Amino acid sequence: SGFAKQVTPAQYEASVADNTITDLLAEYEIHPGDLFFLPAGRVHSIGAGAFIAEIQQTSDITYRIYDYDRPGPDGRPRELHTELAKEAIDYTVPDDYRTHYERIRNKDTELVACPYFTTHLCDATFSVLCDYSALDSFVVLIFVAGAGELVDSEGNRVAVRQGETVLIPASTRQVTLLPGHGGLRFLSSYIETPEE
């Protein structure tokens, strides 16, 4: 995720040409619960064996700068966007690309708040009332561990478990989550309403 050291646009372009771009990237050994916030322009790659929840602003633009020599569906190399990416890349190198947070049981923890979306983590061992009445947005719930039930305000119940995603429409004002015996950990994400 991001460059390991300061890189110039010319160095980036040369590294793409000679297939050494991955040598310039910061590399992290990842663990369950790790969080990386990737603003537009940050070069990144996801290694083999990673199971991730990727939350992003809707966009039609992805610039591919290296493809590990993998063939596309037609058996030919996929298109690279070296020149376009050169202008779009953020070459800033922070001390740490990982976002650090404290996970506290039964407490809603804000992970990311940006102009496009906000994401929280909840690690619940007992029932949680999620009140969305102040939002003007749908909410996406991504269950990352455990199992349980989701109950809407009319008493409808849906079983949920790790790996599942539930879309809560903007018209729904609240839901209750009932963790099973081993608890229930989930991400909630919604769109920020622009100020007028």
C-alpha atoms as one frame of an Amber mdcrd trajectory, in Angstrom:
protein
   0.000   0.000   0.000   1.644   3.250  -1.148   5.292   3.876  -1.843   7.922
   2.737   0.671  10.048   5.838  -0.012   9.781   9.083  -1.917   9.408   8.375
  -5.634   9.371  10.845  -8.514   7.003  10.491 -11.465  10.015   9.600 -13.631
  11.112   6.841 -11.212   7.555   5.486 -11.161   7.455   5.390 -14.965  10.859
   3.670 -15.218   9.853   1.043 -12.634   6.708   0.204 -14.600   8.764  -0.122
 -17.792  11.220  -2.598 -16.232   8.617  -4.480 -14.081  10.098  -3.397 -10.738
   7.154  -1.285  -9.554   6.366  -3.738  -6.734   9.863  -3.158  -5.317   8.885
   0.458  -4.609   5.747  -0.340  -2.610   5.434  -0.492   1.168   4.678  -4.069
   2.203   2.645  -5.053   5.258   2.124  -8.399   6.928  -1.606  -8.227   7.540
  -3.667  -9.562  10.440  -7.424  -9.874  11.036  -8.886  -6.432  11.738  -6.177
  -4.430   9.958  -7.456  -1.265   8.302  -5.995   0.659   5.372  -7.702   3.827
   4.151  -6.758   4.460   0.523  -7.656   7.940  -0.708  -7.782   8.534  -4.469
  -4.329   8.460  -6.007  -2.714   6.025  -3.584  -1.005   3.126  -5.348  -1.993
  -0.182  -3.775  -2.045  -3.913  -4.323  -3.668  -6.787  -2.441  -1.552  -9.876
  -1.860  -2.584 -13.493  -2.234  -4.618 -15.041   0.571  -6.099 -11.773   1.820
  -9.792 -11.754   2.722 -10.930  -8.133   2.710 -14.005  -5.954   3.021 -13.515
  -3.182   0.462 -15.672  -0.093   0.924 -15.315   2.648  -1.639 -16.909   5.628
  -3.284 -18.597   4.672  -6.536 -16.174   5.353  -9.378 -15.774   4.308 -12.990
 -12.018   4.943 -12.945  -9.303   2.465 -12.014  -5.797   2.897 -13.387  -3.925
  -0.398 -13.677  -0.161   0.158 -13.517   1.028  -3.439 -13.153  -0.762  -6.742
 -13.618   1.759  -9.402 -12.539   1.881 -10.627 -16.159  -1.583 -12.186 -15.781
  -3.618 -12.698 -18.947  -7.063 -11.166 -19.351 -10.196 -13.161 -20.270  -9.074
 -13.270 -23.904  -5.648 -14.670 -22.970  -3.850 -11.414 -23.779  -2.344  -8.971
 -21.268  -4.825  -6.446 -19.885  -4.410  -2.757 -20.707  -2.132  -0.723 -18.433
  -2.684   2.983 -17.732   0.884   4.100 -17.034   0.640   7.689 -18.308  -2.812
   8.421 -16.883  -1.770   7.056 -13.496   1.437   9.101 -13.526  -0.656  12.280
 -13.326  -3.156  10.893 -10.796  -0.791   9.292  -8.269  -0.320  10.895  -4.865
   3.430  10.578  -4.276   3.215  11.555  -0.595   4.806   9.007   1.777   3.301
   8.999   5.312   5.004   7.273   8.238   2.383   4.499   8.316  -0.298   3.585
   5.793  -2.223   1.474   8.298  -5.089   3.157  10.188  -4.860   2.369  13.894
  -7.954   2.082  16.072  -8.977   0.526  19.365 -11.574  -2.221  19.147 -13.823
  -2.130  22.214 -16.475  -4.767  22.806 -20.077  -3.549  22.628 -19.062  -0.062
  21.581 -19.483   1.490  18.141 -16.055   2.534  16.825 -15.664   4.994  13.969
 -13.025   3.701  11.563 -13.216   6.116   8.630 -15.065   9.384   8.100 -14.447
  11.071   4.767 -16.548  13.262   2.455 -17.855  10.166   0.635 -18.686   7.604
   3.315 -18.416   6.805   7.005 -17.631   3.345   8.337 -17.993   2.031  11.888
 -17.099  -1.271  13.561 -19.209  -2.927  16.233 -18.041  -6.013  18.127 -21.190
  -7.088  19.955 -21.736  -9.748  22.600 -25.255  -8.597  23.488 -28.148  -6.975
  21.603 -27.432  -3.700  19.798 -30.057  -1.159  18.738 -28.854   0.631  15.599
 -30.693   3.939  15.239 -30.459   5.395  11.720 -33.152   8.068  12.147 -30.597
  10.905  11.860 -29.239   9.593   8.552 -30.434  10.381   5.051 -28.721   7.326
   3.598 -28.960   3.610   3.173 -26.663   1.618   5.482 -24.608  -1.400   4.454
 -23.887  -3.955   7.183 -20.981  -6.320   6.524 -20.697  -9.190   8.993 -17.031
 -10.033   9.510 -17.252 -12.516  12.405 -19.799 -14.554  14.319 -23.505 -15.046
  13.726 -26.840 -13.820  15.000 -30.110 -12.226  13.947 -31.173  -8.868  12.552
 -34.622  -7.662  13.666 -36.343  -4.695  12.012 -38.791  -2.322  13.712 -41.737
  -4.470  12.588 -40.309  -7.610  14.170 -39.097  -9.292  10.975 -36.064 -11.463
  11.704 -33.203 -12.407   9.398 -30.358 -14.758  10.316 -26.924 -13.222   9.619
 -23.397 -14.603   9.808 -19.790 -13.971   8.864 -19.319 -13.181   5.180 -22.825
 -11.850   4.604 -23.865  -8.308   3.706 -27.227  -6.663   4.373 -28.498  -3.446
   2.789 -30.667  -1.370   5.122 -32.795   1.038   3.024 -32.862   4.744   3.942
 -36.532   4.381   4.886 -35.630   2.003   7.751 -35.117   4.030  10.908 -33.683
   1.336  13.181 -32.742  -2.321  13.467 -31.678  -4.516  16.362 -28.833  -7.003
  16.092 -28.921 -10.054  18.333 -25.514 -11.764  18.531 -25.329 -15.533  18.799
 -23.331 -17.369  21.458 -19.940 -16.391  19.993 -20.818 -12.727  19.415 -21.226
 -10.763  16.202 -18.757  -8.357  14.629 -19.913  -6.107  11.805 -19.030  -3.036
   9.784 -21.657  -0.402   9.072 -21.145   2.058   6.252 -23.258   4.898   4.909
 -22.995   7.860   2.562 -22.440  11.315   3.981 -25.063  13.863   2.950 -23.344
  16.920   1.412 -23.940  20.170   3.270 -25.900  22.739   1.277
